[in-house]
XYZ file of C-alpha atoms in Angstrom:
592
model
C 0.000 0.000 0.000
C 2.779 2.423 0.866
C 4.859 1.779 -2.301
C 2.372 3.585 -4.499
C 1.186 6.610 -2.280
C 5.120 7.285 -2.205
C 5.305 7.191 -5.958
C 2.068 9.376 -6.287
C 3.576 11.660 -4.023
C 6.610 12.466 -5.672
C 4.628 12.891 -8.712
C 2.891 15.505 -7.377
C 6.308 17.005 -5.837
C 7.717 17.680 -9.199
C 4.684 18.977 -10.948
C 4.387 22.438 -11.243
C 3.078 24.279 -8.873
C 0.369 25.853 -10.832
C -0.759 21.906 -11.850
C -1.403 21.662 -7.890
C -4.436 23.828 -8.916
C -5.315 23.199 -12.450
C -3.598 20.090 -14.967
C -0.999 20.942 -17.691
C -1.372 20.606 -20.755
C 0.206 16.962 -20.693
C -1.882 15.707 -17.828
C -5.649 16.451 -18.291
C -6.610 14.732 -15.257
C -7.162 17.148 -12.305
C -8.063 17.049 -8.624
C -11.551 15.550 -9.220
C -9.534 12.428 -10.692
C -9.308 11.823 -6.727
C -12.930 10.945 -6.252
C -12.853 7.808 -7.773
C -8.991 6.765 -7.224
C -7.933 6.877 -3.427
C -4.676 5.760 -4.203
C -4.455 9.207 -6.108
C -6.444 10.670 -3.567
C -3.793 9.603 -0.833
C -1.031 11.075 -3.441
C -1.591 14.375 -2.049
C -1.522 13.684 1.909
C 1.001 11.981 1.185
C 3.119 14.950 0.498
C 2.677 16.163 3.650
C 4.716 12.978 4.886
C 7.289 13.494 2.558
C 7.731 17.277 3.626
C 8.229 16.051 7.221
C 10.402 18.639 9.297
C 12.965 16.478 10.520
C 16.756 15.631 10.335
C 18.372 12.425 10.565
C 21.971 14.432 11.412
C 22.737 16.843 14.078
C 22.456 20.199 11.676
C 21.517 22.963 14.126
C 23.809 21.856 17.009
C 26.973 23.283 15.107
C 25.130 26.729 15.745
C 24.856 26.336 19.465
C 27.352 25.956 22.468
C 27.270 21.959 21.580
C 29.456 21.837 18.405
C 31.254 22.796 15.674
C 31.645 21.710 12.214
C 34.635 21.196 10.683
C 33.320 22.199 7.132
C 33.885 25.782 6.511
C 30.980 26.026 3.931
C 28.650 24.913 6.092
C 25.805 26.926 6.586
C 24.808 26.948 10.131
C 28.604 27.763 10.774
C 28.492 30.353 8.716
C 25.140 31.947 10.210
C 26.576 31.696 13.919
C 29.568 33.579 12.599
C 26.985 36.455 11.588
C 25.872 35.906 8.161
C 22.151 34.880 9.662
C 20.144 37.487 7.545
C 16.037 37.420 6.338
C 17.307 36.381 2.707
C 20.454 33.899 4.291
C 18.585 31.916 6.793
C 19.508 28.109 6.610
C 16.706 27.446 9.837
C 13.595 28.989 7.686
C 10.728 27.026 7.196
C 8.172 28.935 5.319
C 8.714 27.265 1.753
C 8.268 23.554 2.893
C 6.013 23.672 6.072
C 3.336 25.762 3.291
C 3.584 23.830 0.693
C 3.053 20.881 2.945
C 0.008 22.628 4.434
C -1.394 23.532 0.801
C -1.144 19.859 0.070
C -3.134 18.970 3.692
C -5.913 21.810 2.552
C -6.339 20.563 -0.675
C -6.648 17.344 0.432
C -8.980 17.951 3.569
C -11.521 19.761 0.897
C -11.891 17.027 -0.916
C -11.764 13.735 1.216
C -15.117 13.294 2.025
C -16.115 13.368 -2.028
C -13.914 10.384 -2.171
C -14.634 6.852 -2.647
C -12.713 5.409 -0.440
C -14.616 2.169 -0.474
C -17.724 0.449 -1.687
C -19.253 -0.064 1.714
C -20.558 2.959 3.133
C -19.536 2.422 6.348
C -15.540 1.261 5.911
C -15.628 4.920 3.157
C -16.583 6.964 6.419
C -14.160 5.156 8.389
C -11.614 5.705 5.781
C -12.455 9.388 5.629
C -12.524 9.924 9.164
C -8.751 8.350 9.630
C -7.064 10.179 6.770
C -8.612 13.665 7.891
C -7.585 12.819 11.016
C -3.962 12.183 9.813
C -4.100 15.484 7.823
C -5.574 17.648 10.846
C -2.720 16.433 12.570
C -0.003 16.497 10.375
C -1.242 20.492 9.842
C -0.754 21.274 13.302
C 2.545 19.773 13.238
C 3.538 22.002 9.994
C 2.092 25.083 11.642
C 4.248 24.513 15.123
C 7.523 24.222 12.925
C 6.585 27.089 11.176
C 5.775 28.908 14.381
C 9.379 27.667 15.977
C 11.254 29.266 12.953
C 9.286 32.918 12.197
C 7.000 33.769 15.338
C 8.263 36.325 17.077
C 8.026 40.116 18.146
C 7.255 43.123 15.958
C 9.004 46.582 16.506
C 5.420 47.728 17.047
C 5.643 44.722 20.454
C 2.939 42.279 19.015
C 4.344 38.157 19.425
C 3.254 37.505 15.418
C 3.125 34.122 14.182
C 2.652 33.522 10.474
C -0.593 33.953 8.334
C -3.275 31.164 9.080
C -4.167 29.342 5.690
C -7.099 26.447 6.171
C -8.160 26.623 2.786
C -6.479 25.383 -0.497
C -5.124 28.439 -2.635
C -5.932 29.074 -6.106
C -4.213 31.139 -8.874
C -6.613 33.451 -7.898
C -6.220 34.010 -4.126
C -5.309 36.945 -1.663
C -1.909 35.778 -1.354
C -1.221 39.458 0.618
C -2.361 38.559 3.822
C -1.228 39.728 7.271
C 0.098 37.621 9.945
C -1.927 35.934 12.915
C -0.798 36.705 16.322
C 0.766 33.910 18.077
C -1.556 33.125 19.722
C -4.325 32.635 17.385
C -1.541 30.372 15.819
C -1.164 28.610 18.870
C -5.194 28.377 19.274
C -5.242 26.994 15.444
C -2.245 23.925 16.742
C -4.605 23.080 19.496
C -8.080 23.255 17.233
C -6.673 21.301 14.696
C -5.180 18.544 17.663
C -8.493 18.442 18.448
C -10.183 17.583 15.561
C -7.496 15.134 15.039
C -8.154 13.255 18.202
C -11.405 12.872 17.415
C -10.878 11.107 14.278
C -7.773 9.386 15.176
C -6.930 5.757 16.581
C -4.796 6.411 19.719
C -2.679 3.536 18.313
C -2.397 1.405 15.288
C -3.322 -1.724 16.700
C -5.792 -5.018 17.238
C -8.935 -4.505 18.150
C -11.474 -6.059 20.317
C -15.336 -4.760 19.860
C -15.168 -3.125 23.276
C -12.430 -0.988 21.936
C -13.999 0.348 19.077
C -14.553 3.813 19.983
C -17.668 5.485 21.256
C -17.673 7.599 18.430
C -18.720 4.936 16.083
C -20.565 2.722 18.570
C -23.857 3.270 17.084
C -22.952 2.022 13.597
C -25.249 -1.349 13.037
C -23.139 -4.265 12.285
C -19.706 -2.498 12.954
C -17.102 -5.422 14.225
C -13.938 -4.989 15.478
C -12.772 -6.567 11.938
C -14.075 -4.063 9.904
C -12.556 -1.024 12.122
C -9.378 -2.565 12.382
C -8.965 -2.823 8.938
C -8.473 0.530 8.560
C -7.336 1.127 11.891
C -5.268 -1.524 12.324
C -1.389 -2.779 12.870
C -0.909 -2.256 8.907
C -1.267 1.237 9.665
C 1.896 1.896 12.043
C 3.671 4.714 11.718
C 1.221 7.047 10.063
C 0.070 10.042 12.320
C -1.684 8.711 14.883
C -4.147 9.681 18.499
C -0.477 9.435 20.469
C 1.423 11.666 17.915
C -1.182 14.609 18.165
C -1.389 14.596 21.811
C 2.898 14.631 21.744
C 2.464 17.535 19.369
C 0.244 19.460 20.977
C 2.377 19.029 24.353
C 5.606 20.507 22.153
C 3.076 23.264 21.120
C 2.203 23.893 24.268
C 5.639 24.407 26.082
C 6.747 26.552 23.210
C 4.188 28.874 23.617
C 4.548 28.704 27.970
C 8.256 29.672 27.628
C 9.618 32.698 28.460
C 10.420 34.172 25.346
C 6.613 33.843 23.886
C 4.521 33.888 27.683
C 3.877 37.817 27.667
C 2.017 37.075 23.973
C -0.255 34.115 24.809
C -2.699 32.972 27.042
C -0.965 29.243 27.562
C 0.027 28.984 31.493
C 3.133 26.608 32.742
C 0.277 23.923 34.313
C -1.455 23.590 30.738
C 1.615 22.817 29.729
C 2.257 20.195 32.164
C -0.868 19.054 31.541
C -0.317 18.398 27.814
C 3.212 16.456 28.487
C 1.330 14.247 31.325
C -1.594 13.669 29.109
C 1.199 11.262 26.800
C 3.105 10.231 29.869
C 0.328 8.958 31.542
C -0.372 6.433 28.420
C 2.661 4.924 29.504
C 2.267 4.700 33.160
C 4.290 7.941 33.780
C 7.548 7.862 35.071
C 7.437 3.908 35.298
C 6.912 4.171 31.762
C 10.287 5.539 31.329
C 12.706 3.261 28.838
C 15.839 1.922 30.600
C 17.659 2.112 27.493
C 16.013 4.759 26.101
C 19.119 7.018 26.276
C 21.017 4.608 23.330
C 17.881 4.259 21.273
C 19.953 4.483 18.095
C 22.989 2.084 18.728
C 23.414 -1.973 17.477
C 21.587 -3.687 20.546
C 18.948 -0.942 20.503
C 16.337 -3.449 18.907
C 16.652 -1.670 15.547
C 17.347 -4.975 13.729
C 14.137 -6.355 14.856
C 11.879 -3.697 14.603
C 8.804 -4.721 12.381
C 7.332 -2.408 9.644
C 6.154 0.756 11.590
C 6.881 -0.240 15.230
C 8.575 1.411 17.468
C 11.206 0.387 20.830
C 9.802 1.900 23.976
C 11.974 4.909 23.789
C 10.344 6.196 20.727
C 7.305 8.095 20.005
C 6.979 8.547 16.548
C 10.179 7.438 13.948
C 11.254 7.636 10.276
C 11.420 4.361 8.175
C 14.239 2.062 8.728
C 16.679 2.685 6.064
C 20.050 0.864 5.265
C 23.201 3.229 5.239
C 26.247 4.721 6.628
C 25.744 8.370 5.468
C 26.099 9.345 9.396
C 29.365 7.231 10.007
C 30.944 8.460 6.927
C 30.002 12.248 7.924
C 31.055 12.045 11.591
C 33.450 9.054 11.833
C 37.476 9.908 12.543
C 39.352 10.028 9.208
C 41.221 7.087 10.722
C 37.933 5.315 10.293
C 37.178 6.491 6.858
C 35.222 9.273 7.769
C 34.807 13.580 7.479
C 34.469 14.216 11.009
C 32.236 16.613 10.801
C 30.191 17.383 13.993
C 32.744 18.340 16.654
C 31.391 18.238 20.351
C 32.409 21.233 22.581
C 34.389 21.263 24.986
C 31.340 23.754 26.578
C 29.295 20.487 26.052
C 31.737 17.934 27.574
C 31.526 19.949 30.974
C 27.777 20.150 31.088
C 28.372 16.505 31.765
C 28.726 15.727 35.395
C 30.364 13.249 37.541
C 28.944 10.237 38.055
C 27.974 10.996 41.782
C 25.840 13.357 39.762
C 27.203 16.376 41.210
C 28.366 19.381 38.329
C 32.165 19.179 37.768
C 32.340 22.718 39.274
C 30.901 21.565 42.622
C 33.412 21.226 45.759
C 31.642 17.578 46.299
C 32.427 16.853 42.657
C 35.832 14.819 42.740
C 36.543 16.613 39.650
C 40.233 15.957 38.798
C 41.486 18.559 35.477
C 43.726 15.957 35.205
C 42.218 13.912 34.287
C 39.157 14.930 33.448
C 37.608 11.811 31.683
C 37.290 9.369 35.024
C 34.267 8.818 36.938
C 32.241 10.963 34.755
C 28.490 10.584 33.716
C 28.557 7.463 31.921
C 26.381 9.426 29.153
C 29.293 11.463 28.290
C 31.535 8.364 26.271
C 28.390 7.401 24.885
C 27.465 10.261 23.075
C 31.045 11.804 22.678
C 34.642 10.247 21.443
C 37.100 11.879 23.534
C 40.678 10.975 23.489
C 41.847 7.821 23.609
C 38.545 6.261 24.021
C 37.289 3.420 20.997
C 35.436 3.838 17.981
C 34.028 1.550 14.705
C 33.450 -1.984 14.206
C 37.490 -2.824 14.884
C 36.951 -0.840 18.439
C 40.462 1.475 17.056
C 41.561 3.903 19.620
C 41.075 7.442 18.558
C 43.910 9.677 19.755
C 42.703 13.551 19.703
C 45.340 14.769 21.412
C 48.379 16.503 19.637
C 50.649 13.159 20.351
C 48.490 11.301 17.683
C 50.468 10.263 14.577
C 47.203 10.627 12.289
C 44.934 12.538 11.239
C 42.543 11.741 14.116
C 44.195 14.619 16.135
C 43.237 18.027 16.480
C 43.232 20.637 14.106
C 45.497 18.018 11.953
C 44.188 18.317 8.124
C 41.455 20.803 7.630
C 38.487 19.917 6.888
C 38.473 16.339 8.144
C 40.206 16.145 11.326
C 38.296 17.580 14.874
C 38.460 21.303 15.632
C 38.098 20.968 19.446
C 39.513 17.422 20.040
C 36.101 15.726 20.427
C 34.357 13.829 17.524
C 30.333 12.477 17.557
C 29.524 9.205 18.877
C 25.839 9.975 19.526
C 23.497 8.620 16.206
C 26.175 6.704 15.322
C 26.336 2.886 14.656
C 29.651 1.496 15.550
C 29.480 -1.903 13.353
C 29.116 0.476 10.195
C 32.631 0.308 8.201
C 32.645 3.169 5.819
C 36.284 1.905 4.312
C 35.770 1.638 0.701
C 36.734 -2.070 0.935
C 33.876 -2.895 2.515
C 31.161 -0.263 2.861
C 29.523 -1.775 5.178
C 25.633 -0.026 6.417
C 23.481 -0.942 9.235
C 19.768 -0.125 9.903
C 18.992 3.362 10.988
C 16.164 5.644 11.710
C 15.169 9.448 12.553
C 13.684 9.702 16.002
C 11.143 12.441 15.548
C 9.838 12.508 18.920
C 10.997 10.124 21.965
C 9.535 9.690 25.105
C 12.535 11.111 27.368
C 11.901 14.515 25.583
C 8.280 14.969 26.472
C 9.138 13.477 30.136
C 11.630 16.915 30.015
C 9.032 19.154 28.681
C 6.252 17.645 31.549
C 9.785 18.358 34.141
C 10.076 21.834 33.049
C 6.481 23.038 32.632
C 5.686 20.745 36.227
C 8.963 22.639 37.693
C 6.936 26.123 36.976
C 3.680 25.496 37.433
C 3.858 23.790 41.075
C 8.026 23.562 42.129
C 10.131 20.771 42.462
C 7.920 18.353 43.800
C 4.715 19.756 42.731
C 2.373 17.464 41.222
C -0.893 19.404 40.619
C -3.165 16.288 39.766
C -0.770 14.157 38.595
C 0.980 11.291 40.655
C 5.005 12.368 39.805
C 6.731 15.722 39.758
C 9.573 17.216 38.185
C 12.009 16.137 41.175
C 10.521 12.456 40.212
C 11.188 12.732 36.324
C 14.623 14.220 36.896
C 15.825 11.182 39.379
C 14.509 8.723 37.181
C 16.330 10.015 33.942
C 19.373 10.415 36.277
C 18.886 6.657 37.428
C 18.774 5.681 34.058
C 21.646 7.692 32.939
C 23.928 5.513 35.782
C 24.553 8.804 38.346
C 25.506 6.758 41.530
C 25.664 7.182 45.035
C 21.700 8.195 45.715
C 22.344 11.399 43.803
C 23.106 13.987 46.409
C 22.842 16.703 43.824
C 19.821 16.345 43.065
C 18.709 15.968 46.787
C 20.143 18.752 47.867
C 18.325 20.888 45.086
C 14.823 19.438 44.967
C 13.000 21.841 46.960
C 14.847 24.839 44.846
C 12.812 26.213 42.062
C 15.578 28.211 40.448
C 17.984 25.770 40.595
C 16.111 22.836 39.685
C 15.377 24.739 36.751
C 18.901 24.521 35.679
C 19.258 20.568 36.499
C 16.511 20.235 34.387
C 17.388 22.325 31.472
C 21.164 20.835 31.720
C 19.404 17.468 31.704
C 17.866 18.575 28.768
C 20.440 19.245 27.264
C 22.507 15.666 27.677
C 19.811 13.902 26.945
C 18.667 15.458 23.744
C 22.344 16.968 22.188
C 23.000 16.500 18.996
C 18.848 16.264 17.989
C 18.524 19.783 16.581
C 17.136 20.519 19.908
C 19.383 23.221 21.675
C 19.067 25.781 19.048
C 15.694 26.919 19.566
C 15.976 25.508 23.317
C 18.063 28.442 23.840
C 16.242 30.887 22.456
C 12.408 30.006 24.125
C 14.213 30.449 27.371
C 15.522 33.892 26.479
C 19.043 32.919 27.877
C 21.412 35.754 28.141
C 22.838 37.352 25.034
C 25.975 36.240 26.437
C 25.033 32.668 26.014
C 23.449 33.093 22.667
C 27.319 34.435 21.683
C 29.538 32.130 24.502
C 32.293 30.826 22.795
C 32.743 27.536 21.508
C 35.537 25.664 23.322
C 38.050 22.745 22.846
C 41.178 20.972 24.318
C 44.593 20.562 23.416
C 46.212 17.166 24.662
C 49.799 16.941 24.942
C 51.620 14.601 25.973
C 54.851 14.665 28.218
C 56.552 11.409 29.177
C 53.595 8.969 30.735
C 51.281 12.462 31.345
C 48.935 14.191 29.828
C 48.634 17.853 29.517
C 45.286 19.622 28.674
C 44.555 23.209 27.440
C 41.424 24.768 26.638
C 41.791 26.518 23.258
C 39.068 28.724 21.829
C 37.668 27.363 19.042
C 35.049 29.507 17.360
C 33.402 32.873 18.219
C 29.457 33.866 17.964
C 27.990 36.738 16.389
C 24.306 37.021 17.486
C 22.496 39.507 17.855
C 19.648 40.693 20.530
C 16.878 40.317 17.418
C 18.043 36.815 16.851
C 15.844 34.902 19.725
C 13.291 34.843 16.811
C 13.873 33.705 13.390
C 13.019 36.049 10.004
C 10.335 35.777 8.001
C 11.840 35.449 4.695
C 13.252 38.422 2.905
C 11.465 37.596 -0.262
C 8.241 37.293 1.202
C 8.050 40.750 2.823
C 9.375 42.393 -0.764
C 6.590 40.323 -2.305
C 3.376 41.362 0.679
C 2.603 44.851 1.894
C 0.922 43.359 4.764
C 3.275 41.020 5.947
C 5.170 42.355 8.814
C 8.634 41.366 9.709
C 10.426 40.488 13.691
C 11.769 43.313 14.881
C 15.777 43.517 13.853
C 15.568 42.017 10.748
């Protein structure tokens, strides 16, 4: 079933855009060709798959305090350095998340004329999920759009973008103004809404009982007829769970301190939203004990049947073959470019496996030797020096002792810039060596678990403190120790004891832990920026190491690696330079 949606899909990709609305010369069929062929039909929401947000490599974390890449044309280097303009802007999303919601109007105007099926009651059924997906896959186009051009005006309004919910013709008011935020916001949620409705919670078997109320009326209905088009075939589609962990991400976007003064979403709604998935899971007990390696060899990834997903992940990408990330972010020693470099700003966010921050007097901290006893998360998401890496476990020397190009700063453009190289996303029985070329199974995790556990942390931390659990059964204090747990901090975590009746400074724990757990997911960049950090941190410097050696020692030295050049306009992203040229009435964020 998949194999020709995806074909009619990409059909419709590379057609004109003006045969979106009326057929070319050379293809006289138009968009009441749909009524009668579903597959055809399906075509078109099937774009709005295929226009999907999200990154299977770290691609914003080069911009951030995390990284650097070692690729001096790359583009998110580039706009950190201070080329980020309205008409240079490598994060926009207007193009793609539109076109993907054109595709999800035109299609939600004409399902219901659809034959979907002979029998009248599987066509509503069929109707029902497929708006459903497309309701929900429009809210999730209209939060990415929101995360990469809402902002403030010079004139102080919080602007989002301008709210399309019909298809647009040739003949259309394209000159329209933008919606406020929060009527964006209140357009996220509406459309959630109307997708939960429609939607399956899961894609699963059915018993009668669990056919839901909503259709409970319908004479003759069996379980075998709903889960035919609700059933396990159907994994990996939008789905009941998705919405509900989109309209949480919605949510805490809109609660967080650089949007709250425009919109009427509190911290506890928030909270709510995040619990509302957690609790389908049996909260915090629900959390995956290897949820934090989701990506690696004994993940489950070889087993995963078509659309499933391990208990660490939400919603995922298709399992593909390759070794694209290995031969990006591999050491040249190990055939590869290198290319995402891990701060040294990063490596110290890590703490000590007691849990306490490296800076803290109760740390054990040793400069050193500053490797040992450390958060076990920190070697599994980062190759530092002398630690293993690829199917032949080689030791990768960083340090300036290393006789190849592993070491710092040692050919340009392959070797690391700060003395760290990627380990997180990366499968370590791929062998990109020419010889062999050897892939393994990967996938994009679009949205895990651990992140809406942080968002339900932070929005619970605000809402009610540390331990507040407003009328849920766990707090933030409770989601925080279990990630910890899970994360192998020892010793009863005194750290965390000794700030869990501290609002301001679990805040930190919990945005650190945030951090950890989610680097090198093209999270931190707009992280960053909904918290209004300091302009200071928007611009800190990106840090590495030099590692001599001396006899049997070790020497380290922080080197600066690469400077940032933002600017106090650039919490919000532009709307395109183009666009306002093009629309009188399209305002832009202040700065640009």
């Amino acid at each position: 079933m998949k194999n020709p949606i995806k074909l009619l899909a990409l059909f419709l990709l590379v057609t004109a855009c003006e045969d979106v609305f009326y057929p070319a010369k050379e293809n006289i069929r138009g968009l009441d060709a749909m009524y009668q062929e579903p597959g055809y039909a399906q075509g078109i929401l099937a774009n709005a798959y295929i226009l999907l947000p999200y990154s299977a490599s770290p691609t914003t974390d080069v911009a951030t305090d995390d990284a650097v890449s070692n690729n001096i044309d790359n583009a998110f280097l580039q706009m950190a350095s201070g080329a980020w303009s309205a008409n240079n802007d490598p994060t926009s999303q207007w193009q793609g998340r539109k076109n993907a919601i054109q595709y999800l109007n035109l299609f939600l105007a004409n399902a219901d004329q659809v034959a979907w099926a002979n029998d009248e009651t599987i066509r509503m059924l069929f109707s029902d999920r497929l708006k459903g997906e497309a309701y929900g896959l429009r809210a999730l186009q209209l939060y990415h759009l929101l995360l990469a051009h809402g902002g403030w005006t010079l004139d102080g309004q919080l602007l989002g973008v301008p709210l399309v919910n019909e298809p647009e013709t040739p003949t259309s008011d394209f000159n329209k103004p933008r919606n406020t935020f929060q009527e964006c916001i209140d357009q996220i949620l509406r459309d959630a809404e109307q997708a939960l409705e429609l939607l399956p919670r899961d894609y699963k078997k059915f018993t009668q009982a669990e056919i839901p109320p909503r259709y409970a009326g319908i004479e003759g209905l069996t379980a075998t007829q709903y889960e035919r088009v609700n059933g396990e075939h159907m994994r990996g589609r939008m789905s009941g769970r998705i919405v509900e962990a989109i309209r949480a991400q919605a949510a805490l976007l809109a609660a967080s301190p650089a949007y709250r003064a425009g919109t009427n979403v509190t911290w506890e709604a928030a909270a709510n939203y995040s619990a509302q998935v957690l609790n389908g899971i049996g909260g915090v007990g629900g959390l995956a004990p290897s949820g934090g390696t989701w990506y690696t060899a004994d993940s489950g990834v070889e087993q995963l049947a078509s659309g499933q997903t391990p208990a660490e992940i939400l919603w995922r990408s298709d399992v593909t073959q390759s070794l694209d990330l290995e031969r990006d972010n591999y050491p040249p020693s190990l055939f590869g470019n290198g290319r995402v470099n891990p701060s040294q700003n990063l490596v110290d966010a890590f703490p000590m496996a007691n849990g306490y921050p490296i800076t803290h007097a109760s740390s054990g901290y040793d400069a050193n030797n500053p490797y040992q006893n450390r958060d076990p998360r920190l070697t599994k998401y980062i190759v530092v020096n002398e630690s293993q890496q690829g199917p032949a476990a080689a030791v990768i020397i960083t340090g300036t002792y290393g006789t190849n190009n592993d070491a710092i700063n040692q050919e340009k453009g392959f070797s690391t810039r700060t003395g760290y190289y990627l380990r997180k996303l990366l499968r370590s029985d791929v062998n990109p060596d020419p010889a062999f070329n050897t892939n393994q199974k990967h996938y994009t995790a679009r949205i895990r678990y651990t992140e809406i556990f942080l968002a339900y942390a932070e929005a619970a931390n605000e809402a009610w403190g540390p331990t507040g659990t407003g009328t849920h059964t766990y707090s933030a204090y409770d989601v925080i120790r279990a990630i910890r747990q899970r994360a192998g901090i020892t010793g009863g975590d005194a750290y965390l004891e000794s700030v869990k009746n501290d609002q301001e400074q679990m805040r930190q724990l919990i945005r650190n832990e945030r951090r950890l757990e989610l680097c090198f997911e093209n999270h931190r960049f707009r992280d960053i920026r909904r918290w209004k950090v300091d302009i200071g941190q928007l611009n800190e410097t990106v840090r590495g190491v030099e590692i001599s050696q001396s006899g049997n020692s070790l020497h380290y030295t922080p080197v600066q690696v690469e400077t940032r050049n933002y600017q106090e306009h650039m919490y919000h992203g532009p709307v395109p330079y183009g666009e306002i040229n093009k629309w009188s009435l399209l305002q832009q964020n202040a700065g640009w």
